[in-house]
Every structure is written in C-alpha cells, then in structure tokens.
Tab-separated table of N, CA, C and O in Angstrom:
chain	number	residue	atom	x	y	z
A	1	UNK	N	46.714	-7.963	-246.180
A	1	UNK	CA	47.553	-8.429	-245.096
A	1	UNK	C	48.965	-7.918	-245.322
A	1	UNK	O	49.447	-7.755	-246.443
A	2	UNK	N	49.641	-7.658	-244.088
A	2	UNK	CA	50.702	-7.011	-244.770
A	2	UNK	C	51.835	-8.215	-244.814
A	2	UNK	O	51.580	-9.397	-244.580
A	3	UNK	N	53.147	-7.685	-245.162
A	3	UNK	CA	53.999	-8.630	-246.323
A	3	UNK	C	55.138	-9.620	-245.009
A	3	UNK	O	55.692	-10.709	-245.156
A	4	UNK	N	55.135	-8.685	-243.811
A	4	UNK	CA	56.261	-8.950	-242.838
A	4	UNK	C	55.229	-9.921	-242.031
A	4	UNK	O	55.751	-10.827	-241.382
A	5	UNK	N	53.762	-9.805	-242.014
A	5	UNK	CA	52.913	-10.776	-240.789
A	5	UNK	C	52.617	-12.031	-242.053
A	5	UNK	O	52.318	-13.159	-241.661
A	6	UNK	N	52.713	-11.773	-243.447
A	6	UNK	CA	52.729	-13.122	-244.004
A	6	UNK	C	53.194	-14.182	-244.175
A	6	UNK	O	52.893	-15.368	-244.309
A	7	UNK	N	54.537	-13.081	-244.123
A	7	UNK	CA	55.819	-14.246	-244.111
A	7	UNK	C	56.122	-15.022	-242.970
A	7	UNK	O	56.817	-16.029	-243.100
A	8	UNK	N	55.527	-14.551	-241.463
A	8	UNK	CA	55.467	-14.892	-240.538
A	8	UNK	C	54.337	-16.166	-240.432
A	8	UNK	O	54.523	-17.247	-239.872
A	9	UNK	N	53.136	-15.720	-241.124
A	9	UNK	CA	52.084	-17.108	-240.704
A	9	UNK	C	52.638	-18.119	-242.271
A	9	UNK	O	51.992	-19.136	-242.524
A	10	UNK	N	53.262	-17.911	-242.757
A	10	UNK	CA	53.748	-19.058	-243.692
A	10	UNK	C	54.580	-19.843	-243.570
A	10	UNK	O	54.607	-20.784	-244.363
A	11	UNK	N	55.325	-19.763	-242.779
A	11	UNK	CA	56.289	-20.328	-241.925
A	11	UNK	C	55.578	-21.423	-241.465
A	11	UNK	O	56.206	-22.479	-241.532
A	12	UNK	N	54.213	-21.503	-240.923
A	12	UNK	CA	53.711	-22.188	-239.935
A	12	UNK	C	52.808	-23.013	-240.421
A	12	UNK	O	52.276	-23.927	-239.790
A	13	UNK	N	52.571	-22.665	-241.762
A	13	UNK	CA	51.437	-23.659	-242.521
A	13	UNK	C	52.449	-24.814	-243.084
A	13	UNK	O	53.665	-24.788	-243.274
A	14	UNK	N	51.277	-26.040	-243.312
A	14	UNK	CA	52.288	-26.830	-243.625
A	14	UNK	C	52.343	-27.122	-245.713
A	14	UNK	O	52.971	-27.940	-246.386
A	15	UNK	N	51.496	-26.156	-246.053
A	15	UNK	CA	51.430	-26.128	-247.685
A	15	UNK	C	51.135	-24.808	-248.024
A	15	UNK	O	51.186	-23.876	-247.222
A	16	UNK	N	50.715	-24.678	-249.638
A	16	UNK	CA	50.424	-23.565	-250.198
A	16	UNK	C	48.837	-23.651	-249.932
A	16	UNK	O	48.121	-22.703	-249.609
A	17	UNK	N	48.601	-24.436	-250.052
A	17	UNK	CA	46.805	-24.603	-250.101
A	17	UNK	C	46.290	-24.023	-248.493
A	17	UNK	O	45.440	-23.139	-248.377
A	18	UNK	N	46.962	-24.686	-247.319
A	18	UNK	CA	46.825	-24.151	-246.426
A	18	UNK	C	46.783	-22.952	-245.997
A	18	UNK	O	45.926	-22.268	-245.437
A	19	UNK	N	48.453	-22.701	-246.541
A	19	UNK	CA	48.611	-20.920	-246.264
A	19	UNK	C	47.501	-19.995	-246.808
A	19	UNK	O	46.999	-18.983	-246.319
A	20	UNK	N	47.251	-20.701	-248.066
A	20	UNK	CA	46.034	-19.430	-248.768
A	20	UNK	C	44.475	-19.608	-248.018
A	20	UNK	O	43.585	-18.762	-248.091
A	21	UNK	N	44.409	-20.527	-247.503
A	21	UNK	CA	42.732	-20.772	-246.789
A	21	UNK	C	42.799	-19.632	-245.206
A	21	UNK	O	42.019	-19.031	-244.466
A	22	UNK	N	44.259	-19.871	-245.368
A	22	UNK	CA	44.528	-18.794	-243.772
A	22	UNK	C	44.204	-17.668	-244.132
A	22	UNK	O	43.578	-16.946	-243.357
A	23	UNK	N	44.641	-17.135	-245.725
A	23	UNK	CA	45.051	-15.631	-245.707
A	23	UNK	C	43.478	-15.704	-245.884
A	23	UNK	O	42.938	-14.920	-245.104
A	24	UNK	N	42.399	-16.540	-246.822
A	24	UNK	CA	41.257	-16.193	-246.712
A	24	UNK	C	40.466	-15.701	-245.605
A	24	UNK	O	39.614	-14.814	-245.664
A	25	UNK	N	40.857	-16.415	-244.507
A	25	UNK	CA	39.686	-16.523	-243.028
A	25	UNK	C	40.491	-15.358	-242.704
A	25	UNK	O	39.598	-14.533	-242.513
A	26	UNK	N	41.306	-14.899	-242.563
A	26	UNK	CA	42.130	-13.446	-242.251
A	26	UNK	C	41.542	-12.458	-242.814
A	26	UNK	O	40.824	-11.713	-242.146
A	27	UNK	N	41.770	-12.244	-244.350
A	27	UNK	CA	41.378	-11.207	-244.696
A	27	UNK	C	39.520	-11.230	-244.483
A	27	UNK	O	39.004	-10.157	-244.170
A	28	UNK	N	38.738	-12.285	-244.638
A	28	UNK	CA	37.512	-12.047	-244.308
A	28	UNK	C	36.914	-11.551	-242.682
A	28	UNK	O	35.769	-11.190	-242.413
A	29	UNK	N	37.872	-11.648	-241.919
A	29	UNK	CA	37.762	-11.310	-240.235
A	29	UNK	C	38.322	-10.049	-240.605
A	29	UNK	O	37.614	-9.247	-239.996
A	30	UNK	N	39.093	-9.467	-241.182
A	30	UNK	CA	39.407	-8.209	-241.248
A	30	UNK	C	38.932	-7.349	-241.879
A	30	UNK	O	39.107	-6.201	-241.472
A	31	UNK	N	38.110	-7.583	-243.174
A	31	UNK	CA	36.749	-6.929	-243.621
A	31	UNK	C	36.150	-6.481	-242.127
A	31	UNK	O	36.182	-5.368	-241.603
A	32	UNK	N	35.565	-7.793	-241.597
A	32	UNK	CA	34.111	-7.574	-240.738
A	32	UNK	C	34.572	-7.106	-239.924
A	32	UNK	O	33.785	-6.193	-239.675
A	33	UNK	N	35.668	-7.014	-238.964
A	33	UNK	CA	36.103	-5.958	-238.468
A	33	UNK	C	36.043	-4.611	-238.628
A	33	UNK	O	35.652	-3.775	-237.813
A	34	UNK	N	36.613	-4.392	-240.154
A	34	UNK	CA	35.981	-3.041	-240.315
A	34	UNK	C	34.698	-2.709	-240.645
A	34	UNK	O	34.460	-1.641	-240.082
A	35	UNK	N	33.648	-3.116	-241.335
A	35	UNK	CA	32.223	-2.978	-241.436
A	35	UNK	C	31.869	-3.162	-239.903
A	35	UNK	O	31.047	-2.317	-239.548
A	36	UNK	N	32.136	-3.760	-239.205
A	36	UNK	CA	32.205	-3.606	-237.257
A	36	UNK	C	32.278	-2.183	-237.015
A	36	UNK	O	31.353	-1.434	-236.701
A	37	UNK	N	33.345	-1.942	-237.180
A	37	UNK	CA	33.923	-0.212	-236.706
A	37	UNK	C	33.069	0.582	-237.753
A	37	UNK	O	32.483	1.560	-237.288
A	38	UNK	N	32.914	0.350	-238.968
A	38	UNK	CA	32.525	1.730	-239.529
A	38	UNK	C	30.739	1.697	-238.860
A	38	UNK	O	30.283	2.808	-238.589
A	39	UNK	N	30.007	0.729	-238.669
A	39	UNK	CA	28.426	0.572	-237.785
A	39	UNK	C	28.621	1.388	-236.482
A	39	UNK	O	27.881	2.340	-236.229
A	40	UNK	N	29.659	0.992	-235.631
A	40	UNK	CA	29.635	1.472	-234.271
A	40	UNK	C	30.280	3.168	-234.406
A	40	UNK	O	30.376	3.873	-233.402
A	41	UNK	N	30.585	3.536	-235.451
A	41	UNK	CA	30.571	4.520	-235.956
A	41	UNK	C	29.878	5.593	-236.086
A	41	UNK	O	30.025	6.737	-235.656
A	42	UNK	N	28.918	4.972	-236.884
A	42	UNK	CA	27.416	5.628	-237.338
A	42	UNK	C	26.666	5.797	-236.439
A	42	UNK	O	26.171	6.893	-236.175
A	43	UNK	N	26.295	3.990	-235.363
A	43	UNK	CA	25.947	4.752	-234.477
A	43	UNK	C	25.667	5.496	-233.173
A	43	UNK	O	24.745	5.708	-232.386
A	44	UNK	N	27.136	5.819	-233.393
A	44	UNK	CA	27.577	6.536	-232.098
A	44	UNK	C	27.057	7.799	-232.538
A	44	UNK	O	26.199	8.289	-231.804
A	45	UNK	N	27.471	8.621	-233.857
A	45	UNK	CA	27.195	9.639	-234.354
A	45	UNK	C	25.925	9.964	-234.513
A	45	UNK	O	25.537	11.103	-234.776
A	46	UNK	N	25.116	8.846	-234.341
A	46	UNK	CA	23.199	8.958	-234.603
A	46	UNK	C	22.834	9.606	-232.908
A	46	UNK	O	22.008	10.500	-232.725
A	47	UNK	N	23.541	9.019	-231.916
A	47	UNK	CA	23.261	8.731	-230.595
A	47	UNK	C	24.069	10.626	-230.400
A	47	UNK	O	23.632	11.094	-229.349
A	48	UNK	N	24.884	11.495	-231.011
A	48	UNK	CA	25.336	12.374	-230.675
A	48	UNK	C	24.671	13.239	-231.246
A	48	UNK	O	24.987	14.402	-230.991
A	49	UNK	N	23.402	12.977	-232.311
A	49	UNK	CA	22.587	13.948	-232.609
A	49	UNK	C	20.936	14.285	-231.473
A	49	UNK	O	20.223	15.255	-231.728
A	50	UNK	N	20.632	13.397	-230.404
A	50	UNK	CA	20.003	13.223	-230.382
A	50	UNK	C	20.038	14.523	-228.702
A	50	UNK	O	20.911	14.401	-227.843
A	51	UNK	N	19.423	15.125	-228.655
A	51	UNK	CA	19.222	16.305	-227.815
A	51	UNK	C	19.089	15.842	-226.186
A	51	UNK	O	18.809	16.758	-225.413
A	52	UNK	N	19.243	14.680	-225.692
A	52	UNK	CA	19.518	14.522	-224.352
A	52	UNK	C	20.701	13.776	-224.020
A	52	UNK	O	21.584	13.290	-224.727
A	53	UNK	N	20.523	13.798	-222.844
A	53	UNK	CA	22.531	13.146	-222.251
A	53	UNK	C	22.294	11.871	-222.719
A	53	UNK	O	21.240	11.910	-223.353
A	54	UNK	N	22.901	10.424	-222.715
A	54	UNK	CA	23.277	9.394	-223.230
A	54	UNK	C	24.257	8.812	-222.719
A	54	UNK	O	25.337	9.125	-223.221
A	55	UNK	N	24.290	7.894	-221.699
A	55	UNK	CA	25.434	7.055	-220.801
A	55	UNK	C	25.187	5.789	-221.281
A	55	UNK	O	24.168	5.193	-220.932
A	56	UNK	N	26.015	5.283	-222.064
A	56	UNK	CA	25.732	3.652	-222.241
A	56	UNK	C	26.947	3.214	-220.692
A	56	UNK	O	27.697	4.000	-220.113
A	57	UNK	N	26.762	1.907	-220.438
A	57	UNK	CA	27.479	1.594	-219.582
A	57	UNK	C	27.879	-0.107	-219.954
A	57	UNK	O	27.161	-0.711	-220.750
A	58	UNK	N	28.518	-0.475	-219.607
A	58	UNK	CA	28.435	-1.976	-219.090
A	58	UNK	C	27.543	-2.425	-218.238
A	58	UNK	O	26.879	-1.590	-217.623
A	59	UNK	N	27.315	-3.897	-217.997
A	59	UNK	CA	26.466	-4.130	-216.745
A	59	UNK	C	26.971	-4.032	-215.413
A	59	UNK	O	26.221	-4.031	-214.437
A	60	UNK	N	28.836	-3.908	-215.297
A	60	UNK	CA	29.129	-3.502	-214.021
A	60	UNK	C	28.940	-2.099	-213.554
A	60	UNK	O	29.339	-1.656	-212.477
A	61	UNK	N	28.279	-1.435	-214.493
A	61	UNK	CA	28.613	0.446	-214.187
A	61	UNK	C	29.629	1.067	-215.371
A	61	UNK	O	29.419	2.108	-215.993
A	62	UNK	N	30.499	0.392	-215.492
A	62	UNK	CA	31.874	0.914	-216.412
A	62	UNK	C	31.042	1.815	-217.303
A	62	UNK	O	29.942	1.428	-217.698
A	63	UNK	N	31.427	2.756	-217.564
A	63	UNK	CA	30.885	3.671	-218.988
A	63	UNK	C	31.523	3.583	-220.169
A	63	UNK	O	32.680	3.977	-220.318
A	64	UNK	N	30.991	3.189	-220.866
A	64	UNK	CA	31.698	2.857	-222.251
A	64	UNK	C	31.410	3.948	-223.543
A	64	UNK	O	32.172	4.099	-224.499
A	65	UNK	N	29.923	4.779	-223.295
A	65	UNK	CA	30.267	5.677	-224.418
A	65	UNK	C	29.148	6.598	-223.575
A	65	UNK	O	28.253	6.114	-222.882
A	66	UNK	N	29.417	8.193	-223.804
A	66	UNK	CA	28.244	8.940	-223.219
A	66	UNK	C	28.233	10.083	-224.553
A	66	UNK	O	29.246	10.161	-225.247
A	67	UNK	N	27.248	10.794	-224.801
A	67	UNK	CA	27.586	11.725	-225.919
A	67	UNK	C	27.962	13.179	-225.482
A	67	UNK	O	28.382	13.318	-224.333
A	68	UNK	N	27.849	14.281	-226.295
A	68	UNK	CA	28.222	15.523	-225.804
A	68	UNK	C	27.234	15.671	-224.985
A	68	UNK	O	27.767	16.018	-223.931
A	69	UNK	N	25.997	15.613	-224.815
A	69	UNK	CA	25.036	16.192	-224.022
A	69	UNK	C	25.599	16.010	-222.420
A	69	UNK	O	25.800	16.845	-221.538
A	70	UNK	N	25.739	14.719	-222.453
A	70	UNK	CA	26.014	13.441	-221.307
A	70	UNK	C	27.373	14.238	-220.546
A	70	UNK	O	27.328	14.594	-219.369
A	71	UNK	N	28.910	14.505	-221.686
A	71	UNK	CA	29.435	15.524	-221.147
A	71	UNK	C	29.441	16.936	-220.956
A	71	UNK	O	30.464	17.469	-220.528
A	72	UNK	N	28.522	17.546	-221.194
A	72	UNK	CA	28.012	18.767	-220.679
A	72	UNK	C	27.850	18.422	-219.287
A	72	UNK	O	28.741	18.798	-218.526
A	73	UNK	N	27.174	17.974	-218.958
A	73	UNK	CA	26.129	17.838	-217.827
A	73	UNK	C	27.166	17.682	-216.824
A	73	UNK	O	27.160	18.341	-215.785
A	74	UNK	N	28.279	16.608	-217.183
A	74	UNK	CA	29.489	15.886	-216.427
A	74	UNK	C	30.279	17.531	-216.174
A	74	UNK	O	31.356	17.615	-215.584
C-alpha cells in the first residue's frame, strides 16, 4: 500500500489494531485483484491463439473483447 493513501486511511481508524485489520482486507483485495488481471490475461491470450474470429460481448451487444481474427474480418 502506498505511504501517502496510508496515512490517509489512518486518520480515519479509530486504533492501531483497527488500522492494521484495514491494511489486511486491502492488501488481500489487492492481491486478488491482481491474480484477477493476470487470469483474464491468460485467457484472453488462449482465446487469441485460437484460428477463428471471437466477439465476446455483453448481454446488451457492447463488445468487450474480440481477438485478432475477429479484427481482421472488422
């Protein structure tokens, strides 16, 4: 966590015991965040090996990821 957003949520706790249970649930949401990103990572990169186009979308239509094939075609 960095040193300027600590000093900021310490301010707001009302002990030491507190402040440190915060920085826990923080830094553990910010792990899984990244093990989050480095998965959607992989497999996006699995989905860009795969030899046909690839449009994921939302359920309104929105396109959220298509691979190279997908922009070829586009």
């Amino acid at each position: 966590m960095k040193l300027e957003r600590a000093q900021r949520l310490h301010e707001y706790c009302r002990d030491e015991a507190a402040f440190d249970g915060l920085q826990q649930i923080l830094n553990a949401l910010e792990a899984n965040h990244r093990q989050a990103q480095q998965q959607i990572l992989f497999l996006a990169s699995l989905l860009d090996q795969v030899c046909n186009a690839i449009i994921g979308t939302e359920q309104n239509g929105k396109v959220i990821y298509w691979n190279c094939y997908a922009q070829t075609l586009y």
